[in-house]
mmCIF file of C-alpha atoms and ligand atoms in Angstrom:
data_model
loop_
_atom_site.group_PDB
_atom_site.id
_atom_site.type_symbol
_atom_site.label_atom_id
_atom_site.label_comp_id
_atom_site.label_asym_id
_atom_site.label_seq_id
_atom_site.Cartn_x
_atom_site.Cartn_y
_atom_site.Cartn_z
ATOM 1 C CA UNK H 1 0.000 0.000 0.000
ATOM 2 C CA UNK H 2 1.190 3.312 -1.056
ATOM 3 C CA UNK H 3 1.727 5.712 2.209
ATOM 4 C CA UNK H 4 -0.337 9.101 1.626
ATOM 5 C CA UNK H 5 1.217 12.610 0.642
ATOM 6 C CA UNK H 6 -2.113 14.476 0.451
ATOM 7 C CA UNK H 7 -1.234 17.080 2.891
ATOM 8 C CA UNK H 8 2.332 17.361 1.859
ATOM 9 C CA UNK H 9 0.825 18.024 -1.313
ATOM 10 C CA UNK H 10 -1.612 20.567 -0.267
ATOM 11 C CA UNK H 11 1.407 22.335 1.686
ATOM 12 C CA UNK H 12 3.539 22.498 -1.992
ATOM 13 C CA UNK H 13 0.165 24.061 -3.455
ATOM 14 C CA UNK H 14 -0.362 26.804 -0.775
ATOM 15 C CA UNK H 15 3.618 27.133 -1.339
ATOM 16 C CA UNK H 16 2.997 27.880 -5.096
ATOM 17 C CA UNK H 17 -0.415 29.824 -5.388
ATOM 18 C CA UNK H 18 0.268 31.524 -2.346
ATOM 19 C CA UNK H 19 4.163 32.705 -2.972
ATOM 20 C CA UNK H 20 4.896 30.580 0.546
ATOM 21 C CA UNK H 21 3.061 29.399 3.017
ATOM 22 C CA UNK H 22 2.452 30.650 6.727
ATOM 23 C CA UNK H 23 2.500 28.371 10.176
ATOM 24 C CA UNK H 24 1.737 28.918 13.405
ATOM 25 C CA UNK H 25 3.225 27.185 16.412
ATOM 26 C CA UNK H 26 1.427 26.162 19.278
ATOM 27 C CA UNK H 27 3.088 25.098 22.015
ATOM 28 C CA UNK H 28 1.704 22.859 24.407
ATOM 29 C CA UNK H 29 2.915 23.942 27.008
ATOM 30 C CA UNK H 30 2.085 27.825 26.737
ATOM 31 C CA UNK H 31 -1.963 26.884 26.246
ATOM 32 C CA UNK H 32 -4.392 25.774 28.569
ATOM 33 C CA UNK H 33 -7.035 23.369 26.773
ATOM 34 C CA UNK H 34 -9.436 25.751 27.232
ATOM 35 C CA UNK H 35 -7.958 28.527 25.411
ATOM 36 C CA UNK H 36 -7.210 26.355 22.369
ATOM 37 C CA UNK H 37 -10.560 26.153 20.898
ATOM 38 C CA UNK H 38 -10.315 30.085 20.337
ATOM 39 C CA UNK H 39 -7.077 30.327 19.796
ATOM 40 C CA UNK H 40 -6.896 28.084 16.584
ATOM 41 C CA UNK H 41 -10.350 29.744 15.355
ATOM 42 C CA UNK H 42 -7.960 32.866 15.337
ATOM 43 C CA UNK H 43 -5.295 31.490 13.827
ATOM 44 C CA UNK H 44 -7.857 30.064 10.707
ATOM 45 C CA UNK H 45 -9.644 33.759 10.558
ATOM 46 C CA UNK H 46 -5.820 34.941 10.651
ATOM 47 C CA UNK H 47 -5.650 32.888 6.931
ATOM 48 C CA UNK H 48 -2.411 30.926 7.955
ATOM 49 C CA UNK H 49 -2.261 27.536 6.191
ATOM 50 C CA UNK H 50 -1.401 25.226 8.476
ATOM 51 C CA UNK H 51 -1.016 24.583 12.531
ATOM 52 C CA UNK H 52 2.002 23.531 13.712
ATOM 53 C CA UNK H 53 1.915 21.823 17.619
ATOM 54 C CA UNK H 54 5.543 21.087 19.642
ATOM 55 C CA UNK H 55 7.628 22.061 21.859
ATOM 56 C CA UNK H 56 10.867 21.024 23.499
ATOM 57 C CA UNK H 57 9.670 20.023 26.414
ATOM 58 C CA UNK H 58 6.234 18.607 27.974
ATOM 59 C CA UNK H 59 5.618 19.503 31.409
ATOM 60 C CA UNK H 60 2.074 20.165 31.287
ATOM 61 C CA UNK H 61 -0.396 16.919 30.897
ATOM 62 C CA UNK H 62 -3.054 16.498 28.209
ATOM 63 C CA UNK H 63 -1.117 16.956 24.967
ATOM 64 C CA UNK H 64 -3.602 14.232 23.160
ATOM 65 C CA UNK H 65 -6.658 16.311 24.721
ATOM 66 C CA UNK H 66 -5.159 19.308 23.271
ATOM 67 C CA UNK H 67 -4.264 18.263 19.793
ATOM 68 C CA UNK H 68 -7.647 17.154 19.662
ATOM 69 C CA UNK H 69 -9.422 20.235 20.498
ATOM 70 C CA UNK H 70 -7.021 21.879 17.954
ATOM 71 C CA UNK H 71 -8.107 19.808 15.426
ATOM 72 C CA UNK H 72 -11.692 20.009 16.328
ATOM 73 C CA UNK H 73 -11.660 23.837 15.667
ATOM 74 C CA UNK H 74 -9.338 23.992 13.028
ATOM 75 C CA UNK H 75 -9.757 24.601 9.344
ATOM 76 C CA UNK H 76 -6.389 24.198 7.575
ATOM 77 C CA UNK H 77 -4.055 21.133 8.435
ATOM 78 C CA UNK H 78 -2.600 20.371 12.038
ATOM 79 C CA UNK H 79 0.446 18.872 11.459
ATOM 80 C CA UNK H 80 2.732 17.790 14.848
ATOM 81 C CA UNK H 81 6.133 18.955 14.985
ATOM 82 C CA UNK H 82 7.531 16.842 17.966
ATOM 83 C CA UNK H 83 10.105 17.570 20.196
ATOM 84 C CA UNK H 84 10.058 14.314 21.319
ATOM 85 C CA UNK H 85 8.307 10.624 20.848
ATOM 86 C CA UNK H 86 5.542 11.980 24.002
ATOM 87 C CA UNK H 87 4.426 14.327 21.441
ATOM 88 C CA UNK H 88 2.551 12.060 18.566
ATOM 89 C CA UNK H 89 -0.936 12.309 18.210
ATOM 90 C CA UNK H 90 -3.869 10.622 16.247
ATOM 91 C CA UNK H 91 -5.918 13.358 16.476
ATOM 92 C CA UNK H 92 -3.428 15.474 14.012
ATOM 93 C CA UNK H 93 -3.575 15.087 9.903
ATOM 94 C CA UNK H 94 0.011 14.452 9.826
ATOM 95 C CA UNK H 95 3.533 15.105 11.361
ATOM 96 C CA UNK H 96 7.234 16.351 10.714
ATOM 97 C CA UNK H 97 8.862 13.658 10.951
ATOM 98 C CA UNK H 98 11.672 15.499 11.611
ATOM 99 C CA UNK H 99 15.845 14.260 11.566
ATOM 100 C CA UNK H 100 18.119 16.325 13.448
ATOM 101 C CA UNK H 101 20.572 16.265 10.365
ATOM 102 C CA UNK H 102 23.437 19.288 11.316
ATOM 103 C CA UNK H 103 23.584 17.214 15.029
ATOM 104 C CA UNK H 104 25.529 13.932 15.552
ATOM 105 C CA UNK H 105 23.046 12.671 18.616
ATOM 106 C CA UNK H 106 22.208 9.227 17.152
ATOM 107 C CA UNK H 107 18.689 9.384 19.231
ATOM 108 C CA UNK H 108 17.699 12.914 17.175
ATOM 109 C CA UNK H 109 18.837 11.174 13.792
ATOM 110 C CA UNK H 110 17.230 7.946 14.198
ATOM 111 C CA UNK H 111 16.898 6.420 17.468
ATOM 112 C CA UNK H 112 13.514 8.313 18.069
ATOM 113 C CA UNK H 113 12.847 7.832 14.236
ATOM 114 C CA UNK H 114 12.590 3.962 14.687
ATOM 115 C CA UNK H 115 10.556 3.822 17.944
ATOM 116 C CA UNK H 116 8.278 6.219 16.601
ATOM 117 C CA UNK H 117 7.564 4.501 13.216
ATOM 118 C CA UNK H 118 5.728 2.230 14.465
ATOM 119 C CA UNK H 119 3.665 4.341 16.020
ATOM 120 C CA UNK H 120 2.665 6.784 13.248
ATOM 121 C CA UNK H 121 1.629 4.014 10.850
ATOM 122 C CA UNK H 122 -0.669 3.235 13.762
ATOM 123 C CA UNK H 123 -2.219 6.328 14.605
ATOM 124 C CA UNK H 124 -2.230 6.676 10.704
ATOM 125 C CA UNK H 125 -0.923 10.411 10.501
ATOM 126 C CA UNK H 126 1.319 10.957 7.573
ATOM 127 C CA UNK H 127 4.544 11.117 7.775
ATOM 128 C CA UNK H 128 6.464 13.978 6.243
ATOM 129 C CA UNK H 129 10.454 13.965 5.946
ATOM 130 C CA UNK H 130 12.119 16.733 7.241
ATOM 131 C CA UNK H 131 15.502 17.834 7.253
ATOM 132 C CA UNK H 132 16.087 19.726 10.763
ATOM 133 C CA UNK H 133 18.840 22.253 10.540
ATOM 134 C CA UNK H 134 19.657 24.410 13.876
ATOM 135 C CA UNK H 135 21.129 27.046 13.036
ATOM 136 C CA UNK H 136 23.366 29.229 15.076
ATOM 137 C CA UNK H 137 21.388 32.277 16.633
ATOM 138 C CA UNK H 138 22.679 34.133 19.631
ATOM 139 C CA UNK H 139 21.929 32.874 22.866
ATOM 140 C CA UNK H 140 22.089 28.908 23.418
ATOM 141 C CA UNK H 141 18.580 27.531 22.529
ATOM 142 C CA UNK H 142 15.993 25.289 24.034
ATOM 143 C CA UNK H 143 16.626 22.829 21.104
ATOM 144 C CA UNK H 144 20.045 23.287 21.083
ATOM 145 C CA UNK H 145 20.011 22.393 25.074
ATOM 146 C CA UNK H 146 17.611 19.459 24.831
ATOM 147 C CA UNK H 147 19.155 18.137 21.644
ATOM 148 C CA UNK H 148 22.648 18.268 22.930
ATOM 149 C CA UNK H 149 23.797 19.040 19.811
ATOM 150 C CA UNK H 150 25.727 22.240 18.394
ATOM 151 C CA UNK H 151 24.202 24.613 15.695
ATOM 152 C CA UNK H 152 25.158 25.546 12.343
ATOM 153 C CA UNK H 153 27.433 28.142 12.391
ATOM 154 C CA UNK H 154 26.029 31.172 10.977
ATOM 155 C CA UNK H 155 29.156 32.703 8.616
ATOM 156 C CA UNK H 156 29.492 28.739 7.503
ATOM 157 C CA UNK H 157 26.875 28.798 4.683
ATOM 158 C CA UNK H 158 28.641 25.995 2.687
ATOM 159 C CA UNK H 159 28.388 23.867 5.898
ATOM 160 C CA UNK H 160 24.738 24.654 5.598
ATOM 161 C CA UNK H 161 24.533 24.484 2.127
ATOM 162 C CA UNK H 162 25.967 20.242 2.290
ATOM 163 C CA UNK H 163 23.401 19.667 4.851
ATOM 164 C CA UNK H 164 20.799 20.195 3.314
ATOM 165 C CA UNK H 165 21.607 19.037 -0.166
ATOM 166 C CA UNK H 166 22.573 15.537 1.920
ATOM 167 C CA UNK H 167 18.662 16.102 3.311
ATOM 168 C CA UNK H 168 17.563 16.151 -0.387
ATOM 169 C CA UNK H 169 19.842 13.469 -1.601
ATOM 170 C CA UNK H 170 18.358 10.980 1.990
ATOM 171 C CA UNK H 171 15.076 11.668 -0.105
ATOM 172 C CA UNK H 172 13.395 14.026 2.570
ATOM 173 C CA UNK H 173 10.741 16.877 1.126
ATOM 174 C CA UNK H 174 11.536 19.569 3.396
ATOM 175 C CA UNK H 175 14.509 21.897 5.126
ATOM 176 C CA UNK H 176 13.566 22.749 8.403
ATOM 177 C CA UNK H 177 15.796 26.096 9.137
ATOM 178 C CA UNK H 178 15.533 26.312 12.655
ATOM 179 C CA UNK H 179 17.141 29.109 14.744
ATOM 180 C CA UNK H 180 15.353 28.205 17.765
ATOM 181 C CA UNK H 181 11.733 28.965 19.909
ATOM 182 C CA UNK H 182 12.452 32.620 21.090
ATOM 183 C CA UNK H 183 15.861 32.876 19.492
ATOM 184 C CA UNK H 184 17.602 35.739 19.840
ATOM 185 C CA UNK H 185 18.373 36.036 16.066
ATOM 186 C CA UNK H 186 16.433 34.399 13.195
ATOM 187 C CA UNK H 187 18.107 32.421 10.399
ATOM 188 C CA UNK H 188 19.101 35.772 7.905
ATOM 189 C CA UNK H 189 18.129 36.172 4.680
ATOM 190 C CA UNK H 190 21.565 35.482 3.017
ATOM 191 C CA UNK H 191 21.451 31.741 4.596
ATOM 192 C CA UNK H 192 17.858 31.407 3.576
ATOM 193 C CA UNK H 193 18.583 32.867 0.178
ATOM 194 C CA UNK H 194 21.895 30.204 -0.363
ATOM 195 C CA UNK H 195 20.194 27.166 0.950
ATOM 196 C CA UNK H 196 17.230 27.770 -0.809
ATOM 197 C CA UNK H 197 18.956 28.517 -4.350
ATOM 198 C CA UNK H 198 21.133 25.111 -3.921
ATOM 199 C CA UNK H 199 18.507 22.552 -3.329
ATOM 200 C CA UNK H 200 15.437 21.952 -5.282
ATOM 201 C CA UNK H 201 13.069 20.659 -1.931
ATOM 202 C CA UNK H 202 11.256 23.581 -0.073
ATOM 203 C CA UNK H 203 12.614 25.611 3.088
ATOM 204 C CA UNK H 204 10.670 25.982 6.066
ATOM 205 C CA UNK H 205 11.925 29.183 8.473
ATOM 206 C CA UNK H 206 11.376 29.802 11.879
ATOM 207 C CA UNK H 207 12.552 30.989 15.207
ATOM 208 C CA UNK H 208 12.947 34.210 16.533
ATOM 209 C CA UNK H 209 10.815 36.116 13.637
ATOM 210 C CA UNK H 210 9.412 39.189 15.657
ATOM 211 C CA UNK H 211 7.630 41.380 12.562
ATOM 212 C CA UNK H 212 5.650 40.839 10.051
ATOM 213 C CA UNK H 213 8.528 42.759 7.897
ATOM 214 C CA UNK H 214 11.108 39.590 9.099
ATOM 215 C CA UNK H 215 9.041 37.528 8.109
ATOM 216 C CA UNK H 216 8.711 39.035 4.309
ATOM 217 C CA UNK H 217 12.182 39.387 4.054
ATOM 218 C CA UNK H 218 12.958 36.028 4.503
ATOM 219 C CA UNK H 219 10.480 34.789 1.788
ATOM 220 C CA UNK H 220 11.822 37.146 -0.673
ATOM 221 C CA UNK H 221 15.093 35.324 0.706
ATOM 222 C CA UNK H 222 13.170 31.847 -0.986
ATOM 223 C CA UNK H 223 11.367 30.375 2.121
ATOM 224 C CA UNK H 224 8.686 28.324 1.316
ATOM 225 C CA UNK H 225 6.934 28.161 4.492
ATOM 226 C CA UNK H 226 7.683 30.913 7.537
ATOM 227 C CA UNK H 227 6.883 29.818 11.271
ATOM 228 C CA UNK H 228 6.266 31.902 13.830
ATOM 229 C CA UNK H 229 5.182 31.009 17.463
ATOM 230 C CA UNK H 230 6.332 32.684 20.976
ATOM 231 C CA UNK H 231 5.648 36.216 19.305
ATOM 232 C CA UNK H 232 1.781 35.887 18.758
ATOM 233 C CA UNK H 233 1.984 34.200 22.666
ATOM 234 C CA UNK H 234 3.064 37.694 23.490
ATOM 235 C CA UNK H 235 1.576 40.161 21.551
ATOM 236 C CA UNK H 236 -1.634 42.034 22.398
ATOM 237 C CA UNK H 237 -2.117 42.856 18.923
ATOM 238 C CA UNK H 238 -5.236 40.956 17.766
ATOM 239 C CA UNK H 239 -4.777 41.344 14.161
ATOM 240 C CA UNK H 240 -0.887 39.772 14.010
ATOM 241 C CA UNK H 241 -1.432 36.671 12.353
ATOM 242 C CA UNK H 242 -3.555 38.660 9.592
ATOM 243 C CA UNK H 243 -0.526 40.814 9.233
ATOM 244 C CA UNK H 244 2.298 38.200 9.594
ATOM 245 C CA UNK H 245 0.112 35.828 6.715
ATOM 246 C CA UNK H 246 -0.547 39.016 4.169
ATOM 247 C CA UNK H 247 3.323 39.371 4.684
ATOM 248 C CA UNK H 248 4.125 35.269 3.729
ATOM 249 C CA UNK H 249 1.935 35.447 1.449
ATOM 250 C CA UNK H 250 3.625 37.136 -1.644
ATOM 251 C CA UNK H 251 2.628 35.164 -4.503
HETATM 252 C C1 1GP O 1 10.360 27.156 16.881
HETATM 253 O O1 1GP O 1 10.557 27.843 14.675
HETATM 254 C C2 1GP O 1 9.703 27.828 15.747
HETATM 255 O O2 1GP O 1 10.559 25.838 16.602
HETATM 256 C C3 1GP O 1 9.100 29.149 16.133
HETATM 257 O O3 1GP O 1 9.944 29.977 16.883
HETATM 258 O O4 1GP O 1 8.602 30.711 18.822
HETATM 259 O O5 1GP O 1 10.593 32.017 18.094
HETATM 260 O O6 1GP O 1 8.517 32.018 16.729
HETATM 261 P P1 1GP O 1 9.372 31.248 17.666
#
């Protein structure tokens, strides 16, 4: 039986009729349950295209209860972007199924891979293949920390560059560029703009993208998809998302 791409393939056509696509993060962790039902209504009125839901950690219970209240009120695809094997889901459509490829930590490039296999074909979310790149951003990370791994350095674009041709060559469909939740510099344009011109699978960007104005600048750069999460946690501003997804969405 042939595994499903149908919301990898509805991601690639936002990408293209859109100019790129816009995600927003919810973290677990940062949401009560019953703030999520509104909260993702938002974020659909907003016009982003997808939900993303992870985090590094998990302290808080209930993750299943809240993926499925996301997905209850949602609109667009809820796709889980795990920090770890606690945080798969059956309620979500599908899930990055993410390889820490610029770390050497065996468990973040395929320990957690194999023990969670199993479980996604069971829970029967689709899989999608995902390069993760962190990428060297100021302060040390929460990814960075958990992962135990070092970041890309950020004046070493080859370095970049080889990663995530060797993500394209593994057969994975996207490059996650990830400078970190809260970062205290996102991935610049000039990496986004060399990674993206050297490999022919789309680039997703996020961490640390405060404005709107970031965010367009990096798509002009050639991201694909743009990610932002802690900032809309923050803001008062009610009509953010609207802004940040007119901003993504160039095409
Ligand atoms: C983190 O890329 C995401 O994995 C989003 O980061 O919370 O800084 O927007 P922010």
């Amino acid at each position: 039986m042939e595994q499903t791409t149908l919301h990898y393939a509805k991601l690639i056509d936002i990408a293209d009729r859109r100019g790129a696509g816009y995600f927003v993060l919810i973290d677990p962790d940062a949401k009560q349950v019953n703030e999520l039902q509104s909260f993702t209504r938002q974020i659909c009125e907003g016009d982003a295209d997808a939900i993303l839901i992870g985090g590094s950690l998990l302290i808080h219970a209930q993750y299943d209860e809240k993926v499925r209240v996301i997905k209850e009120a949602a609109s667009i695809p809820v796709i889980l972007f795990p920090g770890s094997l606690r945080q798969l889901s059956k309620h979500a459509d599908a899930v990055l199924y993410l390889s820490l490829i610029s770390g050497r930590n065996p468990n973040y490039l395929i320990s957690d891979q194999v023990l969670g296999a199993p479980l996604i074909k069971r829970m029967q979310i689709e899989p999608i293949p995902t390069g993760y790149m962190l990428m060297e951003s100021g302060r040390t990370t929460a990814a960075q920390f958990m992962s135990n791994t070092r970041p890309i350095p950020i004046d070493k674009p080859d370095i970049a560059m080889a990663h995530a041709l060797a993500a394209q060559y593994l057969g994975m469909r996207f490059i996650y560029l990830e400078a970190g939740s809260g970062a205290e510099y996102p991935v610049p344009p000039e990496m986004i703009q060399a990674i993206a011109e050297f490999v022919d699978i789309p680039v997703i960007v996020g961490g640390g993208i405060r404005s709107p104005a970031e965010a367009r600048k990096r798509v002009n750069a050639g991201a694909s998809f743009l990610v932002t999460g802690n900032v809309l946690e923050k803001s008062e501003n009610e009509h953010l998302i609207r802004e940040f997804a007119d901003a993504v969405h160039v095409g």
